Amino acid sequence: MPQLFKGIVYKTVMRPAMLYGSDRFECRGSQKAHDNCLYVAELQMLRWSLGLTLKDRVKNVAIKDSLGIPHIVEKAREKRLRLYGHIMRRNDHHMIRRSIDMEEIKRGPGMPPTTWKSTIRESGLRIAETQEHATWHLRNRRADPL
């Protein structure tokens, strides 16, 4: 099977299953440990599909470039922002929209856990940008453009 076709099969079958099976990418904040586990699992699958092992000493970037596959963490970011845009285009009185505007619970000492809102805030997006669906979709489709 040609390598490019293997990349297409991976993007249409395996990656959506990995992202769907882990609902935390849409509804929860991004954590480095989870992102790293997802990245490692992705590279293991890609190496296996190409018949490579770690002893072959092929760089990760070369594997991803040969198959034409973007970083899976960027795809998770796209899914999160797509959900955010969908929620922000809802009516102001909708239950989900109102729950986003609620105040966060004050936490004890120490570094607070990463929340969904803080992950969205880090992307530097404004609520006004979400109202135009077509431009929002094109703006956030960076990892795997059409």
PDB file of C-alpha atoms in Angstrom:
ATOM      1  CA  MET A   1       0.000   0.000   0.000  1.00  0.00           C
ATOM      2  CA  PRO A   2       1.448   3.464  -0.827  1.00  0.00           C
ATOM      3  CA  GLN A   3       2.544   5.587   2.136  1.00  0.00           C
ATOM      4  CA  LEU A   4       0.267   8.471   1.243  1.00  0.00           C
ATOM      5  CA  PHE A   5      -2.731   6.139   1.262  1.00  0.00           C
ATOM      6  CA  LYS A   6      -1.694   4.851   4.698  1.00  0.00           C
ATOM      7  CA  GLY A   7      -1.711   8.443   5.910  1.00  0.00           C
ATOM      8  CA  ILE A   8      -5.200   9.001   4.514  1.00  0.00           C
ATOM      9  CA  VAL A   9      -6.490   5.841   6.200  1.00  0.00           C
ATOM     10  CA  TYR A  10      -4.935   6.917   9.489  1.00  0.00           C
ATOM     11  CA  LYS A  11      -6.472  10.404   9.278  1.00  0.00           C
ATOM     12  CA  THR A  12      -9.952   9.113   8.452  1.00  0.00           C
ATOM     13  CA  VAL A  13     -10.121   6.056  10.719  1.00  0.00           C
ATOM     14  CA  MET A  14      -7.614   6.014  13.560  1.00  0.00           C
ATOM     15  CA  ARG A  15      -7.225   9.658  14.531  1.00  0.00           C
ATOM     16  CA  PRO A  16     -10.967  10.341  14.904  1.00  0.00           C
ATOM     17  CA  ALA A  17     -11.276   7.201  17.034  1.00  0.00           C
ATOM     18  CA  MET A  18      -8.440   8.373  19.271  1.00  0.00           C
ATOM     19  CA  LEU A  19      -9.935  11.831  19.673  1.00  0.00           C
ATOM     20  CA  TYR A  20     -13.494  10.554  20.118  1.00  0.00           C
ATOM     21  CA  GLY A  21     -12.467   8.005  22.724  1.00  0.00           C
ATOM     22  CA  SER A  22     -10.940  10.711  24.851  1.00  0.00           C
ATOM     23  CA  ASP A  23     -13.720  13.237  25.471  1.00  0.00           C
ATOM     24  CA  ARG A  24     -11.416  15.386  27.596  1.00  0.00           C
ATOM     25  CA  PHE A  25     -10.105  17.150  24.497  1.00  0.00           C
ATOM     26  CA  GLU A  26     -13.354  18.949  23.831  1.00  0.00           C
ATOM     27  CA  CYS A  27     -14.728  19.485  27.300  1.00  0.00           C
ATOM     28  CA  ARG A  28     -11.679  19.708  29.533  1.00  0.00           C
ATOM     29  CA  GLY A  29      -8.529  21.735  29.649  1.00  0.00           C
ATOM     30  CA  SER A  30      -5.392  20.675  27.867  1.00  0.00           C
ATOM     31  CA  GLN A  31      -2.741  18.986  30.024  1.00  0.00           C
ATOM     32  CA  LYS A  32       0.795  18.274  28.886  1.00  0.00           C
ATOM     33  CA  ALA A  33       0.826  14.700  30.208  1.00  0.00           C
ATOM     34  CA  HIS A  34      -2.340  13.785  28.280  1.00  0.00           C
ATOM     35  CA  ASP A  35      -1.091  15.501  25.136  1.00  0.00           C
ATOM     36  CA  ASN A  36       2.218  13.670  25.392  1.00  0.00           C
ATOM     37  CA  CYS A  37       0.504  10.267  25.781  1.00  0.00           C
ATOM     38  CA  LEU A  38      -1.640  10.971  22.747  1.00  0.00           C
ATOM     39  CA  TYR A  39       1.398  12.033  20.704  1.00  0.00           C
ATOM     40  CA  VAL A  40       3.369   8.915  21.677  1.00  0.00           C
ATOM     41  CA  ALA A  41       0.458   6.617  20.810  1.00  0.00           C
ATOM     42  CA  GLU A  42       0.090   8.333  17.442  1.00  0.00           C
ATOM     43  CA  LEU A  43       3.757   7.887  16.595  1.00  0.00           C
ATOM     44  CA  GLN A  44       3.702   4.235  17.632  1.00  0.00           C
ATOM     45  CA  MET A  45       0.818   3.607  15.236  1.00  0.00           C
ATOM     46  CA  LEU A  46       2.528   5.475  12.415  1.00  0.00           C
ATOM     47  CA  ARG A  47       5.799   3.610  12.911  1.00  0.00           C
ATOM     48  CA  TRP A  48       3.948   0.303  12.945  1.00  0.00           C
ATOM     49  CA  SER A  49       2.055   1.155   9.753  1.00  0.00           C
ATOM     50  CA  LEU A  50       5.345   1.955   8.000  1.00  0.00           C
ATOM     51  CA  GLY A  51       7.090  -1.129   9.346  1.00  0.00           C
ATOM     52  CA  LEU A  52       9.635   0.889  11.320  1.00  0.00           C
ATOM     53  CA  THR A  53      11.031   0.407  14.803  1.00  0.00           C
ATOM     54  CA  LEU A  54      12.908   2.738  17.128  1.00  0.00           C
ATOM     55  CA  LYS A  55      16.117   0.944  16.139  1.00  0.00           C
ATOM     56  CA  ASP A  56      15.717   2.297  12.603  1.00  0.00           C
ATOM     57  CA  ARG A  57      16.342   5.769  14.063  1.00  0.00           C
ATOM     58  CA  VAL A  58      13.917   7.600  11.772  1.00  0.00           C
ATOM     59  CA  LYS A  59      12.947  11.029  13.097  1.00  0.00           C
ATOM     60  CA  ASN A  60       9.344  11.712  14.083  1.00  0.00           C
ATOM     61  CA  VAL A  61       9.144  14.700  11.766  1.00  0.00           C
ATOM     62  CA  ALA A  62      10.237  12.562   8.822  1.00  0.00           C
ATOM     63  CA  ILE A  63       7.538   9.985   9.597  1.00  0.00           C
ATOM     64  CA  LYS A  64       4.798  12.614   9.834  1.00  0.00           C
ATOM     65  CA  ASP A  65       5.985  14.375   6.666  1.00  0.00           C
ATOM     66  CA  SER A  66       6.111  11.163   4.646  1.00  0.00           C
ATOM     67  CA  LEU A  67       2.490  10.402   5.560  1.00  0.00           C
ATOM     68  CA  GLY A  68       1.281  14.006   5.448  1.00  0.00           C
ATOM     69  CA  ILE A  69      -0.109  13.985   8.978  1.00  0.00           C
ATOM     70  CA  PRO A  70      -0.336  17.061  11.246  1.00  0.00           C
ATOM     71  CA  HIS A  71       0.219  17.006  15.003  1.00  0.00           C
ATOM     72  CA  ILE A  72      -2.670  15.299  16.823  1.00  0.00           C
ATOM     73  CA  VAL A  73      -2.640  17.863  19.633  1.00  0.00           C
ATOM     74  CA  GLU A  74      -3.411  20.573  17.057  1.00  0.00           C
ATOM     75  CA  LYS A  75      -6.411  18.547  15.872  1.00  0.00           C
ATOM     76  CA  ALA A  76      -7.593  18.290  19.487  1.00  0.00           C
ATOM     77  CA  ARG A  77      -7.253  22.077  19.743  1.00  0.00           C
ATOM     78  CA  GLU A  78      -9.369  22.481  16.601  1.00  0.00           C
ATOM     79  CA  LYS A  79     -12.087  20.278  18.061  1.00  0.00           C
ATOM     80  CA  ARG A  80     -12.084  22.279  21.286  1.00  0.00           C
ATOM     81  CA  LEU A  81     -12.357  25.598  19.442  1.00  0.00           C
ATOM     82  CA  ARG A  82     -15.072  24.244  17.159  1.00  0.00           C
ATOM     83  CA  LEU A  83     -17.142  23.294  20.216  1.00  0.00           C
ATOM     84  CA  TYR A  84     -16.487  26.719  21.759  1.00  0.00           C
ATOM     85  CA  GLY A  85     -17.692  28.483  18.610  1.00  0.00           C
ATOM     86  CA  HIS A  86     -20.803  26.293  18.513  1.00  0.00           C
ATOM     87  CA  ILE A  87     -21.635  27.138  22.126  1.00  0.00           C
ATOM     88  CA  MET A  88     -21.023  30.867  21.720  1.00  0.00           C
ATOM     89  CA  ARG A  89     -23.342  31.061  18.693  1.00  0.00           C
ATOM     90  CA  ARG A  90     -26.232  29.765  20.788  1.00  0.00           C
ATOM     91  CA  ASN A  91     -28.870  31.973  22.358  1.00  0.00           C
ATOM     92  CA  ASP A  92     -27.765  33.946  25.442  1.00  0.00           C
ATOM     93  CA  HIS A  93     -30.422  32.201  27.533  1.00  0.00           C
ATOM     94  CA  HIS A  94     -29.381  28.682  26.559  1.00  0.00           C
ATOM     95  CA  MET A  95     -28.334  26.509  29.508  1.00  0.00           C
ATOM     96  CA  ILE A  96     -24.873  25.651  28.162  1.00  0.00           C
ATOM     97  CA  ARG A  97     -24.118  29.259  27.264  1.00  0.00           C
ATOM     98  CA  ARG A  98     -25.153  30.429  30.735  1.00  0.00           C
ATOM     99  CA  SER A  99     -23.023  27.765  32.410  1.00  0.00           C
ATOM    100  CA  ILE A 100     -19.889  29.048  30.653  1.00  0.00           C
ATOM    101  CA  ASP A 101     -20.426  32.540  32.077  1.00  0.00           C
ATOM    102  CA  MET A 102     -20.668  31.226  35.646  1.00  0.00           C
ATOM    103  CA  GLU A 103     -17.880  32.051  38.060  1.00  0.00           C
ATOM    104  CA  GLU A 104     -15.249  29.444  38.727  1.00  0.00           C
ATOM    105  CA  ILE A 105     -14.899  27.926  42.180  1.00  0.00           C
ATOM    106  CA  LYS A 106     -12.089  29.356  44.274  1.00  0.00           C
ATOM    107  CA  ARG A 107      -9.416  26.756  44.873  1.00  0.00           C
ATOM    108  CA  GLY A 108      -6.952  26.225  47.681  1.00  0.00           C
ATOM    109  CA  PRO A 109      -3.254  26.988  47.565  1.00  0.00           C
ATOM    110  CA  GLY A 110      -1.069  25.595  44.836  1.00  0.00           C
ATOM    111  CA  MET A 111      -1.316  25.668  41.091  1.00  0.00           C
ATOM    112  CA  PRO A 112      -4.946  25.329  40.019  1.00  0.00           C
ATOM    113  CA  PRO A 113      -5.846  22.621  37.516  1.00  0.00           C
ATOM    114  CA  THR A 114      -6.137  23.604  33.880  1.00  0.00           C
ATOM    115  CA  THR A 115      -9.762  24.302  33.010  1.00  0.00           C
ATOM    116  CA  TRP A 116     -11.560  24.401  29.693  1.00  0.00           C
ATOM    117  CA  LYS A 117     -12.095  28.161  29.916  1.00  0.00           C
ATOM    118  CA  SER A 118      -8.443  28.828  30.671  1.00  0.00           C
ATOM    119  CA  THR A 119      -7.408  26.709  27.678  1.00  0.00           C
ATOM    120  CA  ILE A 120      -9.737  28.717  25.426  1.00  0.00           C
ATOM    121  CA  ARG A 121      -8.431  31.989  26.913  1.00  0.00           C
ATOM    122  CA  GLU A 122      -4.849  30.979  26.124  1.00  0.00           C
ATOM    123  CA  SER A 123      -5.689  30.787  22.428  1.00  0.00           C
ATOM    124  CA  GLY A 124      -6.328  34.570  22.469  1.00  0.00           C
ATOM    125  CA  LEU A 125      -9.706  34.437  20.731  1.00  0.00           C
ATOM    126  CA  ARG A 126     -12.587  36.850  21.242  1.00  0.00           C
ATOM    127  CA  ILE A 127     -16.287  36.039  21.510  1.00  0.00           C
ATOM    128  CA  ALA A 128     -17.106  38.384  18.622  1.00  0.00           C
ATOM    129  CA  GLU A 129     -15.013  36.197  16.296  1.00  0.00           C
ATOM    130  CA  THR A 130     -17.230  33.180  16.957  1.00  0.00           C
ATOM    131  CA  GLN A 131     -20.416  34.726  15.587  1.00  0.00           C
ATOM    132  CA  GLU A 132     -19.445  34.367  11.918  1.00  0.00           C
ATOM    133  CA  HIS A 133     -19.451  30.593  11.394  1.00  0.00           C
ATOM    134  CA  ALA A 134     -17.646  30.385   8.044  1.00  0.00           C
ATOM    135  CA  THR A 135     -14.742  32.625   9.023  1.00  0.00           C
ATOM    136  CA  TRP A 136     -14.463  30.964  12.439  1.00  0.00           C
ATOM    137  CA  HIS A 137     -14.239  27.553  10.822  1.00  0.00           C
ATOM    138  CA  LEU A 138     -11.581  28.636   8.330  1.00  0.00           C
ATOM    139  CA  ARG A 139      -9.576  30.527  10.947  1.00  0.00           C
ATOM    140  CA  ASN A 140      -9.312  27.553  13.284  1.00  0.00           C
ATOM    141  CA  ARG A 141      -8.677  24.902  10.658  1.00  0.00           C
ATOM    142  CA  ARG A 142      -4.894  25.091  10.805  1.00  0.00           C
ATOM    143  CA  ALA A 143      -3.660  21.565  11.470  1.00  0.00           C
ATOM    144  CA  ASP A 144      -5.273  19.886   8.483  1.00  0.00           C
ATOM    145  CA  PRO A 145      -6.557  22.461   5.974  1.00  0.00           C
ATOM    146  CA  LEU A 146      -8.673  21.375   3.048  1.00  0.00           C
TER     147      LEU A 146
END
